[in-house]
PDB file of C-alpha atoms and ligand atoms in Angstrom:
ATOM      1  CA  UNK A   1      37.623  22.554-101.415  1.00 93.00           C
ATOM      2  CA  UNK A   2      38.121  21.222 -97.924  1.00 98.00           C
ATOM      3  CA  UNK A   3      36.888  17.682 -97.329  1.00 98.00           C
ATOM      4  CA  UNK A   4      35.532  15.536 -94.486  1.00 98.00           C
ATOM      5  CA  UNK A   5      37.684  12.391 -94.549  1.00 98.00           C
ATOM      6  CA  UNK A   6      36.435  10.535 -91.470  1.00 99.00           C
ATOM      7  CA  UNK A   7      34.108  10.478 -88.505  1.00 99.00           C
ATOM      8  CA  UNK A   8      35.880   9.382 -85.339  1.00 99.00           C
ATOM      9  CA  UNK A   9      33.851   8.685 -82.196  1.00 98.00           C
ATOM     10  CA  UNK A  10      35.520   8.075 -78.866  1.00 98.00           C
ATOM     11  CA  UNK A  11      34.847   8.203 -75.135  1.00 98.00           C
ATOM     12  CA  UNK A  12      36.625  11.005 -73.250  1.00 98.00           C
ATOM     13  CA  UNK A  13      37.327   9.434 -69.852  1.00 98.00           C
ATOM     14  CA  UNK A  14      39.478  11.739 -67.666  1.00 98.00           C
ATOM     15  CA  UNK A  15      41.277   8.811 -65.953  1.00 98.00           C
ATOM     16  CA  UNK A  16      42.575   7.745 -69.385  1.00 98.00           C
ATOM     17  CA  UNK A  17      44.230  11.170 -69.663  1.00 98.00           C
ATOM     18  CA  UNK A  18      45.741  10.775 -66.193  1.00 98.00           C
ATOM     19  CA  UNK A  19      47.075   7.297 -67.083  1.00 98.00           C
ATOM     20  CA  UNK A  20      48.770   8.757 -70.180  1.00 98.00           C
ATOM     21  CA  UNK A  21      50.099  11.835 -68.369  1.00 98.00           C
ATOM     22  CA  UNK A  22      51.517   9.719 -65.535  1.00 97.00           C
ATOM     23  CA  UNK A  23      53.030   7.067 -67.831  1.00 97.00           C
ATOM     24  CA  UNK A  24      50.857   4.268 -66.475  1.00 98.00           C
ATOM     25  CA  UNK A  25      49.771   2.813 -69.809  1.00 97.00           C
ATOM     26  CA  UNK A  26      51.741  -0.429 -69.294  1.00 97.00           C
ATOM     27  CA  UNK A  27      50.304  -1.113 -65.833  1.00 98.00           C
ATOM     28  CA  UNK A  28      48.139  -4.256 -65.672  1.00 97.00           C
ATOM     29  CA  UNK A  29      45.016  -2.182 -65.055  1.00 97.00           C
ATOM     30  CA  UNK A  30      45.556  -0.077 -68.161  1.00 98.00           C
ATOM     31  CA  UNK A  31      47.536  -2.209 -70.639  1.00 98.00           C
ATOM     32  CA  UNK A  32      44.527  -4.082 -72.110  1.00 98.00           C
ATOM     33  CA  UNK A  33      42.808  -0.785 -73.001  1.00 98.00           C
ATOM     34  CA  UNK A  34      45.902   0.914 -74.428  1.00 98.00           C
ATOM     35  CA  UNK A  35      46.777  -2.175 -76.491  1.00 98.00           C
ATOM     36  CA  UNK A  36      43.390  -1.892 -78.174  1.00 98.00           C
ATOM     37  CA  UNK A  37      43.854   1.845 -78.781  1.00 98.00           C
ATOM     38  CA  UNK A  38      46.995   1.190 -80.872  1.00 98.00           C
ATOM     39  CA  UNK A  39      44.721   0.386 -83.822  1.00 98.00           C
ATOM     40  CA  UNK A  40      43.179   3.854 -83.608  1.00 98.00           C
ATOM     41  CA  UNK A  41      46.582   5.527 -83.354  1.00 98.00           C
ATOM     42  CA  UNK A  42      47.797   3.638 -86.421  1.00 98.00           C
ATOM     43  CA  UNK A  43      44.642   4.641 -88.302  1.00 98.00           C
ATOM     44  CA  UNK A  44      45.017   8.320 -87.378  1.00 98.00           C
ATOM     45  CA  UNK A  45      48.729   8.299 -88.239  1.00 98.00           C
ATOM     46  CA  UNK A  46      47.913   7.060 -91.697  1.00 98.00           C
ATOM     47  CA  UNK A  47      44.904   9.358 -92.146  1.00 98.00           C
ATOM     48  CA  UNK A  48      46.821  12.466 -90.987  1.00 98.00           C
ATOM     49  CA  UNK A  49      43.881  14.866 -90.875  1.00 99.00           C
ATOM     50  CA  UNK A  50      44.882  18.537 -91.141  1.00 98.00           C
ATOM     51  CA  UNK A  51      42.004  19.575 -88.898  1.00 99.00           C
ATOM     52  CA  UNK A  52      39.862  17.856 -86.267  1.00 99.00           C
ATOM     53  CA  UNK A  53      36.476  19.403 -85.551  1.00 99.00           C
ATOM     54  CA  UNK A  54      35.884  17.991 -82.070  1.00 99.00           C
ATOM     55  CA  UNK A  55      32.324  17.804 -80.735  1.00 99.00           C
ATOM     56  CA  UNK A  56      32.684  17.528 -76.977  1.00 98.00           C
ATOM     57  CA  UNK A  57      31.116  18.818 -73.818  1.00 98.00           C
ATOM     58  CA  UNK A  58      32.640  21.142 -71.295  1.00 98.00           C
ATOM     59  CA  UNK A  59      32.312  19.673 -67.774  1.00 97.00           C
ATOM     60  CA  UNK A  60      31.860  22.958 -65.874  1.00 95.00           C
ATOM     61  CA  UNK A  61      35.478  23.926 -66.663  1.00 97.00           C
ATOM     62  CA  UNK A  62      35.095  26.812 -69.140  1.00 97.00           C
ATOM     63  CA  UNK A  63      31.433  27.454 -68.258  1.00 96.00           C
ATOM     64  CA  UNK A  64      29.592  27.344 -64.978  1.00 94.00           C
ATOM     65  CA  UNK A  65      25.808  27.365 -64.754  1.00 93.00           C
ATOM     66  CA  UNK A  66      26.087  31.140 -65.287  1.00 96.00           C
ATOM     67  CA  UNK A  67      26.343  30.575 -69.016  1.00 96.00           C
ATOM     68  CA  UNK A  68      25.089  27.468 -70.856  1.00 97.00           C
ATOM     69  CA  UNK A  69      25.618  27.555 -74.631  1.00 98.00           C
ATOM     70  CA  UNK A  70      23.760  24.720 -76.366  1.00 98.00           C
ATOM     71  CA  UNK A  71      26.155  24.727 -79.342  1.00 98.00           C
ATOM     72  CA  UNK A  72      29.410  26.695 -79.403  1.00 98.00           C
ATOM     73  CA  UNK A  73      32.258  26.986 -81.893  1.00 99.00           C
ATOM     74  CA  UNK A  74      35.788  28.043 -80.909  1.00 99.00           C
ATOM     75  CA  UNK A  75      37.362  30.462 -83.380  1.00 99.00           C
ATOM     76  CA  UNK A  76      40.555  31.304 -81.460  1.00 99.00           C
ATOM     77  CA  UNK A  77      44.110  30.705 -82.684  1.00 98.00           C
ATOM     78  CA  UNK A  78      44.718  28.482 -79.661  1.00 98.00           C
ATOM     79  CA  UNK A  79      42.949  26.947 -76.683  1.00 99.00           C
ATOM     80  CA  UNK A  80      44.762  26.243 -73.388  1.00 98.00           C
ATOM     81  CA  UNK A  81      44.103  23.011 -71.462  1.00 98.00           C
ATOM     82  CA  UNK A  82      41.688  23.790 -68.616  1.00 98.00           C
ATOM     83  CA  UNK A  83      42.503  23.504 -64.932  1.00 98.00           C
ATOM     84  CA  UNK A  84      39.990  20.887 -63.761  1.00 97.00           C
ATOM     85  CA  UNK A  85      41.053  21.038 -60.122  1.00 95.00           C
ATOM     86  CA  UNK A  86      44.544  19.511 -60.253  1.00 94.00           C
ATOM     87  CA  UNK A  87      46.168  22.065 -62.561  1.00 97.00           C
ATOM     88  CA  UNK A  88      45.978  21.916 -66.364  1.00 98.00           C
ATOM     89  CA  UNK A  89      46.904  18.588 -68.009  1.00 98.00           C
ATOM     90  CA  UNK A  90      50.567  18.546 -69.154  1.00 98.00           C
ATOM     91  CA  UNK A  91      49.573  18.463 -72.822  1.00 98.00           C
ATOM     92  CA  UNK A  92      50.345  20.931 -75.615  1.00 98.00           C
ATOM     93  CA  UNK A  93      48.183  24.004 -76.136  1.00 98.00           C
ATOM     94  CA  UNK A  94      45.516  23.146 -78.700  1.00 99.00           C
ATOM     95  CA  UNK A  95      46.062  25.028 -81.998  1.00 99.00           C
ATOM     96  CA  UNK A  96      42.903  26.410 -83.585  1.00 99.00           C
ATOM     97  CA  UNK A  97      42.040  27.210 -87.201  1.00 99.00           C
ATOM     98  CA  UNK A  98      40.454  30.685 -87.128  1.00 98.00           C
ATOM     99  CA  UNK A  99      39.906  30.906 -90.910  1.00 98.00           C
ATOM    100  CA  UNK A 100      37.991  27.639 -91.162  1.00 98.00           C
ATOM    101  CA  UNK A 101      36.263  28.203 -87.810  1.00 99.00           C
ATOM    102  CA  UNK A 102      34.941  31.632 -88.848  1.00 98.00           C
ATOM    103  CA  UNK A 103      33.849  30.200 -92.184  1.00 98.00           C
ATOM    104  CA  UNK A 104      32.016  27.432 -90.292  1.00 99.00           C
ATOM    105  CA  UNK A 105      30.453  29.940 -87.892  1.00 98.00           C
ATOM    106  CA  UNK A 106      29.119  31.971 -90.813  1.00 98.00           C
ATOM    107  CA  UNK A 107      27.954  28.922 -92.743  1.00 98.00           C
ATOM    108  CA  UNK A 108      26.278  27.302 -89.704  1.00 98.00           C
ATOM    109  CA  UNK A 109      24.519  30.471 -88.549  1.00 98.00           C
ATOM    110  CA  UNK A 110      23.264  31.320 -92.047  1.00 98.00           C
ATOM    111  CA  UNK A 111      22.201  27.645 -92.212  1.00 98.00           C
ATOM    112  CA  UNK A 112      20.023  28.474 -89.151  1.00 98.00           C
ATOM    113  CA  UNK A 113      22.144  26.904 -86.376  1.00 98.00           C
ATOM    114  CA  UNK A 114      22.464  29.605 -83.730  1.00 97.00           C
ATOM    115  CA  UNK A 115      26.047  29.011 -82.645  1.00 98.00           C
ATOM    116  CA  UNK A 116      27.697  30.742 -79.724  1.00 98.00           C
ATOM    117  CA  UNK A 117      31.135  31.991 -80.792  1.00 98.00           C
ATOM    118  CA  UNK A 118      34.110  31.650 -78.421  1.00 98.00           C
ATOM    119  CA  UNK A 119      37.158  33.850 -79.002  1.00 98.00           C
ATOM    120  CA  UNK A 120      38.824  32.637 -75.824  1.00 98.00           C
ATOM    121  CA  UNK A 121      38.189  29.341 -74.026  1.00 98.00           C
ATOM    122  CA  UNK A 122      40.072  26.688 -72.055  1.00 98.00           C
ATOM    123  CA  UNK A 123      39.342  23.108 -73.151  1.00 98.00           C
ATOM    124  CA  UNK A 124      38.866  20.275 -70.647  1.00 98.00           C
ATOM    125  CA  UNK A 125      39.188  16.467 -70.740  1.00 98.00           C
ATOM    126  CA  UNK A 126      36.197  16.261 -73.085  1.00 98.00           C
ATOM    127  CA  UNK A 127      38.476  17.576 -75.850  1.00 98.00           C
ATOM    128  CA  UNK A 128      42.047  16.864 -74.697  1.00 98.00           C
ATOM    129  CA  UNK A 129      41.556  13.186 -73.777  1.00 98.00           C
ATOM    130  CA  UNK A 130      40.338  12.278 -77.294  1.00 99.00           C
ATOM    131  CA  UNK A 131      43.450  14.023 -78.697  1.00 98.00           C
ATOM    132  CA  UNK A 132      45.645  11.959 -76.338  1.00 98.00           C
ATOM    133  CA  UNK A 133      43.781   8.789 -77.276  1.00 98.00           C
ATOM    134  CA  UNK A 134      44.317   9.542 -80.979  1.00 98.00           C
ATOM    135  CA  UNK A 135      47.877  10.884 -80.877  1.00 98.00           C
ATOM    136  CA  UNK A 136      49.562   9.803 -77.627  1.00 98.00           C
ATOM    137  CA  UNK A 137      52.056  12.335 -76.240  1.00 98.00           C
ATOM    138  CA  UNK A 138      53.485  14.397 -79.124  1.00 98.00           C
ATOM    139  CA  UNK A 139      55.417  17.615 -78.312  1.00 98.00           C
ATOM    140  CA  UNK A 140      52.786  19.532 -80.315  1.00 98.00           C
ATOM    141  CA  UNK A 141      49.361  18.335 -81.545  1.00 98.00           C
ATOM    142  CA  UNK A 142      49.770  17.235 -85.194  1.00 98.00           C
ATOM    143  CA  UNK A 143      46.438  18.711 -86.337  1.00 98.00           C
ATOM    144  CA  UNK A 144      44.607  21.968 -85.906  1.00 98.00           C
ATOM    145  CA  UNK A 145      41.438  21.769 -83.855  1.00 99.00           C
ATOM    146  CA  UNK A 146      38.037  23.453 -84.001  1.00 99.00           C
ATOM    147  CA  UNK A 147      36.237  22.939 -80.677  1.00 99.00           C
ATOM    148  CA  UNK A 148      32.513  22.343 -81.090  1.00 98.00           C
ATOM    149  CA  UNK A 149      31.128  22.444 -77.583  1.00 98.00           C
ATOM    150  CA  UNK A 150      27.694  20.944 -76.802  1.00 98.00           C
ATOM    151  CA  UNK A 151      25.652  21.298 -73.623  1.00 98.00           C
ATOM    152  CA  UNK A 152      24.891  17.855 -72.212  1.00 97.00           C
ATOM    153  CA  UNK A 153      25.364  18.965 -68.591  1.00 94.00           C
ATOM    154  CA  UNK A 154      22.272  21.039 -67.794  1.00 95.00           C
ATOM    155  CA  UNK A 155      18.833  19.871 -68.900  1.00 94.00           C
ATOM    156  CA  UNK A 156      17.670  20.328 -71.658  1.00 97.00           C
ATOM    157  CA  UNK A 157      20.482  19.167 -73.942  1.00 97.00           C
ATOM    158  CA  UNK A 158      19.930  19.121 -77.719  1.00 98.00           C
ATOM    159  CA  UNK A 159      18.307  16.011 -79.204  1.00 98.00           C
ATOM    160  CA  UNK A 160      20.297  13.401 -81.073  1.00 98.00           C
ATOM    161  CA  UNK A 161      18.362  14.437 -84.162  1.00 98.00           C
ATOM    162  CA  UNK A 162      19.410  18.074 -83.791  1.00 98.00           C
ATOM    163  CA  UNK A 163      23.002  16.917 -83.382  1.00 98.00           C
ATOM    164  CA  UNK A 164      22.760  14.822 -86.556  1.00 98.00           C
ATOM    165  CA  UNK A 165      21.405  17.855 -88.419  1.00 98.00           C
ATOM    166  CA  UNK A 166      24.274  19.959 -87.044  1.00 98.00           C
ATOM    167  CA  UNK A 167      26.695  17.330 -88.340  1.00 98.00           C
ATOM    168  CA  UNK A 168      25.139  17.666 -91.789  1.00 98.00           C
ATOM    169  CA  UNK A 169      25.462  21.451 -91.610  1.00 98.00           C
ATOM    170  CA  UNK A 170      29.118  21.069 -90.575  1.00 99.00           C
ATOM    171  CA  UNK A 171      29.643  18.938 -93.674  1.00 98.00           C
ATOM    172  CA  UNK A 172      28.133  21.673 -95.876  1.00 98.00           C
ATOM    173  CA  UNK A 173      30.343  24.259 -94.164  1.00 98.00           C
ATOM    174  CA  UNK A 174      33.524  22.240 -94.690  1.00 98.00           C
ATOM    175  CA  UNK A 175      32.598  21.323 -98.274  1.00 98.00           C
ATOM    176  CA  UNK A 176      32.243  25.025 -99.087  1.00 98.00           C
ATOM    177  CA  UNK A 177      35.571  26.134 -97.577  1.00 98.00           C
ATOM    178  CA  UNK A 178      38.053  27.147-100.286  1.00 97.00           C
ATOM    179  CA  UNK A 179      41.032  25.273 -98.872  1.00 95.00           C
ATOM    180  CA  UNK A 180      42.680  21.866 -99.215  1.00 97.00           C
ATOM    181  CA  UNK A 181      42.133  20.823 -95.588  1.00 98.00           C
ATOM    182  CA  UNK A 182      41.341  17.177 -94.886  1.00 98.00           C
ATOM    183  CA  UNK A 183      39.048  17.264 -91.882  1.00 99.00           C
ATOM    184  CA  UNK A 184      38.083  14.590 -89.340  1.00 99.00           C
ATOM    185  CA  UNK A 185      34.890  15.246 -87.415  1.00 99.00           C
ATOM    186  CA  UNK A 186      35.256  13.785 -83.936  1.00 99.00           C
ATOM    187  CA  UNK A 187      32.335  12.956 -81.637  1.00 98.00           C
ATOM    188  CA  UNK A 188      33.260  12.372 -78.013  1.00 98.00           C
ATOM    189  CA  UNK A 189      31.747  11.106 -74.771  1.00 98.00           C
ATOM    190  CA  UNK A 190      29.775   8.008 -73.830  1.00 97.00           C
ATOM    191  CA  UNK A 191      29.365   5.207 -73.993  1.00 98.00           C
ATOM    192  CA  UNK A 192      27.155   4.011 -71.152  1.00 98.00           C
ATOM    193  CA  UNK A 193      28.112   5.463 -67.791  1.00 98.00           C
ATOM    194  CA  UNK A 194      26.465   7.067 -64.802  1.00 98.00           C
ATOM    195  CA  UNK A 195      28.577   8.960 -62.282  1.00 97.00           C
ATOM    196  CA  UNK A 196      25.907   9.835 -59.744  1.00 95.00           C
ATOM    197  CA  UNK A 197      22.798   8.725 -57.878  1.00 96.00           C
ATOM    198  CA  UNK A 198      21.394   5.291 -57.157  1.00 96.00           C
ATOM    199  CA  UNK A 199      22.485   3.809 -60.471  1.00 98.00           C
ATOM    200  CA  UNK A 200      26.079   5.152 -60.285  1.00 98.00           C
ATOM    201  CA  UNK A 201      28.367   2.664 -62.026  1.00 97.00           C
ATOM    202  CA  UNK A 202      25.743   1.591 -64.570  1.00 98.00           C
ATOM    203  CA  UNK A 203      27.190   0.050 -67.739  1.00 98.00           C
ATOM    204  CA  UNK A 204      25.133  -1.484 -70.563  1.00 98.00           C
ATOM    205  CA  UNK A 205      27.374  -3.160 -73.126  1.00 98.00           C
ATOM    206  CA  UNK A 206      24.484  -4.646 -75.097  1.00 98.00           C
ATOM    207  CA  UNK A 207      23.031  -1.189 -75.623  1.00 98.00           C
ATOM    208  CA  UNK A 208      26.434   0.288 -76.538  1.00 98.00           C
ATOM    209  CA  UNK A 209      27.196  -2.329 -79.191  1.00 98.00           C
ATOM    210  CA  UNK A 210      23.692  -2.040 -80.630  1.00 98.00           C
ATOM    211  CA  UNK A 211      24.065   1.747 -80.696  1.00 98.00           C
ATOM    212  CA  UNK A 212      27.272   1.377 -82.727  1.00 98.00           C
ATOM    213  CA  UNK A 213      25.457  -0.787 -85.293  1.00 98.00           C
ATOM    214  CA  UNK A 214      22.540   1.601 -85.340  1.00 97.00           C
ATOM    215  CA  UNK A 215      24.719   4.678 -85.846  1.00 98.00           C
ATOM    216  CA  UNK A 216      26.453   2.961 -88.769  1.00 98.00           C
ATOM    217  CA  UNK A 217      23.403   1.474 -90.497  1.00 98.00           C
ATOM    218  CA  UNK A 218      20.482   3.738 -89.640  1.00 97.00           C
ATOM    219  CA  UNK A 219      21.648   7.049 -88.149  1.00 97.00           C
ATOM    220  CA  UNK A 220      18.188   8.563 -88.666  1.00 97.00           C
ATOM    221  CA  UNK A 221      16.690   5.941 -86.335  1.00 97.00           C
ATOM    222  CA  UNK A 222      19.561   6.258 -83.835  1.00 97.00           C
ATOM    223  CA  UNK A 223      19.004  10.014 -83.829  1.00 97.00           C
ATOM    224  CA  UNK A 224      15.418   9.503 -82.716  1.00 97.00           C
ATOM    225  CA  UNK A 225      16.361   7.701 -79.480  1.00 98.00           C
ATOM    226  CA  UNK A 226      14.839   9.954 -76.817  1.00 97.00           C
ATOM    227  CA  UNK A 227      16.754  11.470 -73.923  1.00 97.00           C
ATOM    228  CA  UNK A 228      14.684   9.300 -71.563  1.00 97.00           C
ATOM    229  CA  UNK A 229      15.627   6.104 -73.369  1.00 98.00           C
ATOM    230  CA  UNK A 230      19.295   7.136 -73.614  1.00 97.00           C
ATOM    231  CA  UNK A 231      19.429   7.845 -69.879  1.00 97.00           C
ATOM    232  CA  UNK A 232      17.514   4.685 -68.960  1.00 98.00           C
ATOM    233  CA  UNK A 233      19.722   2.445 -71.134  1.00 98.00           C
ATOM    234  CA  UNK A 234      23.090   4.247 -71.041  1.00 98.00           C
ATOM    235  CA  UNK A 235      22.921   6.138 -67.739  1.00 98.00           C
ATOM    236  CA  UNK A 236      22.716   9.835 -66.956  1.00 97.00           C
ATOM    237  CA  UNK A 237      26.117  10.588 -68.537  1.00 97.00           C
ATOM    238  CA  UNK A 238      25.453   8.183 -71.404  1.00 98.00           C
ATOM    239  CA  UNK A 239      23.501  11.081 -72.872  1.00 97.00           C
ATOM    240  CA  UNK A 240      26.904  12.317 -74.117  1.00 98.00           C
ATOM    241  CA  UNK A 241      26.300   9.874 -76.994  1.00 98.00           C
ATOM    242  CA  UNK A 242      24.233  12.537 -78.779  1.00 98.00           C
ATOM    243  CA  UNK A 243      27.603  14.049 -79.737  1.00 98.00           C
ATOM    244  CA  UNK A 244      28.474  10.934 -81.762  1.00 98.00           C
ATOM    245  CA  UNK A 245      25.548  11.942 -83.991  1.00 98.00           C
ATOM    246  CA  UNK A 246      27.397  15.123 -84.954  1.00 98.00           C
ATOM    247  CA  UNK A 247      30.334  13.141 -86.331  1.00 99.00           C
ATOM    248  CA  UNK A 248      28.046  10.632 -88.068  1.00 98.00           C
ATOM    249  CA  UNK A 249      25.949  13.438 -89.568  1.00 98.00           C
ATOM    250  CA  UNK A 250      29.042  14.858 -91.261  1.00 98.00           C
ATOM    251  CA  UNK A 251      29.296  11.735 -93.459  1.00 98.00           C
ATOM    252  CA  UNK A 252      27.067  10.294 -96.175  1.00 98.00           C
ATOM    253  CA  UNK A 253      24.068   8.078 -95.374  1.00 97.00           C
ATOM    254  CA  UNK A 254      26.157   5.004 -96.326  1.00 97.00           C
ATOM    255  CA  UNK A 255      29.488   4.553 -94.558  1.00 98.00           C
ATOM    256  CA  UNK A 256      32.211   1.972 -94.090  1.00 98.00           C
ATOM    257  CA  UNK A 257      33.043   1.045 -90.519  1.00 98.00           C
ATOM    258  CA  UNK A 258      36.846   1.275 -90.407  1.00 98.00           C
ATOM    259  CA  UNK A 259      37.419   0.511 -86.748  1.00 98.00           C
ATOM    260  CA  UNK A 260      35.500  -0.468 -83.637  1.00 98.00           C
ATOM    261  CA  UNK A 261      36.870  -0.839 -80.116  1.00 98.00           C
ATOM    262  CA  UNK A 262      34.979  -1.475 -76.901  1.00 97.00           C
ATOM    263  CA  UNK A 263      36.687  -1.844 -73.543  1.00 98.00           C
ATOM    264  CA  UNK A 264      34.792  -2.253 -70.297  1.00 97.00           C
ATOM    265  CA  UNK A 265      35.391  -0.431 -68.115  1.00 94.00           C
ATOM    266  CA  UNK A 266      37.825   2.454 -68.099  1.00 97.00           C
ATOM    267  CA  UNK A 267      37.096   4.306 -64.873  1.00 97.00           C
ATOM    268  CA  UNK A 268      33.275   4.211 -64.684  1.00 97.00           C
ATOM    269  CA  UNK A 269      32.692   4.058 -68.418  1.00 98.00           C
ATOM    270  CA  UNK A 270      32.070   1.546 -71.148  1.00 98.00           C
ATOM    271  CA  UNK A 271      34.795   2.887 -73.434  1.00 98.00           C
ATOM    272  CA  UNK A 272      34.005   2.921 -77.131  1.00 98.00           C
ATOM    273  CA  UNK A 273      35.837   3.927 -80.307  1.00 98.00           C
ATOM    274  CA  UNK A 274      34.126   3.895 -83.689  1.00 98.00           C
ATOM    275  CA  UNK A 275      35.524   5.147 -87.007  1.00 99.00           C
ATOM    276  CA  UNK A 276      33.590   5.627 -90.233  1.00 98.00           C
ATOM    277  CA  UNK A 277      34.496   6.830 -93.704  1.00 98.00           C
ATOM    278  CA  UNK A 278      32.248   7.543 -96.655  1.00 98.00           C
ATOM    279  CA  UNK A 279      31.777   4.547 -98.970  1.00 97.00           C
TER     280      UNK A 279
HETATM  281  C1  LIG B   1      34.107   9.613 -66.446  1.00 82.30           C
HETATM  282  C2  LIG B   1      33.622   9.647 -67.758  1.00 82.30           C
HETATM  283  C3  LIG B   1      33.318  10.861 -68.372  1.00 82.30           C
HETATM  284  O1  LIG B   1      32.813  10.970 -69.638  1.00 82.30           O
HETATM  285  C4  LIG B   1      33.520  12.052 -67.686  1.00 82.30           C
HETATM  286  O2  LIG B   1      33.266  13.209 -68.324  1.00 82.30           O
HETATM  287  C5  LIG B   1      33.986  12.030 -66.369  1.00 82.30           C
HETATM  288  C6  LIG B   1      34.287  10.813 -65.771  1.00 82.30           C
HETATM  289  C7  LIG B   1      34.454   8.328 -65.782  1.00 82.30           C
HETATM  290  O3  LIG B   1      34.226   7.243 -66.338  1.00 82.30           O
HETATM  291  O4  LIG B   1      34.997   8.362 -64.669  1.00 82.30           O
HETATM  292 FE1  LIG B   2      32.103  13.276 -69.988  1.00 82.30          FE
END
């Protein structure tokens, strides 16, 4: 049977992707962040997951307000990097895993999660930046990827609790797949940041660090943080943190924290990385 081997949570800041693509990682502005990220790259190199299920949000790249899927699963054989206004990122096409993705779609829908199914979809920085953060600049991505796209752009997004329950359903789906795949479930976005309005630039490190503890020790309680509290404490885009609940939900109630990184700021964001494994 396939197996969930880790939950990996990471911010998905587009400027981090640009810094990697333009070879600026050693510049004084970026070096302190990329030095910290080495620990994640070493962890992922040792873990070598066969598949990453990546919970991320599309930022009006694949979908406009014409179509707003709350939860979507990508079942294609590959997903091209999206053009976000400056041409697609110069990163490899993202290889899918149609067999596992269709199995997950069936399992999740029969488990009463009404997934949208995408046979064709470009993927934006929400998905490609975490891959770059985890793997650097390989000629081809070393794992297959199942995009799990979540609406956090147009109100109302799903609750943290719903996301945690989806994570648990993803675990059941992976556990019941007759393959030998070792799967990492990746939650992206956050931590605190606000890109717009009067509070643009908001960062709340105390909240972010407490949220990391909370997610590790009491995910049920973390899942009950309301949208209003998340936005008040972590900013309007901090609501992306509900996607970390999907990764956490895919593990057992008790986890080991394998890695924690916080770097403030990258671009406008309090950048966080958090890795858990089952005890
Ligand atoms: C930034 C962060 C994000 O999560 C995003 O989607 C876009 C921009 C930023 O910090 O600039
Ligand atoms: Fe984002």
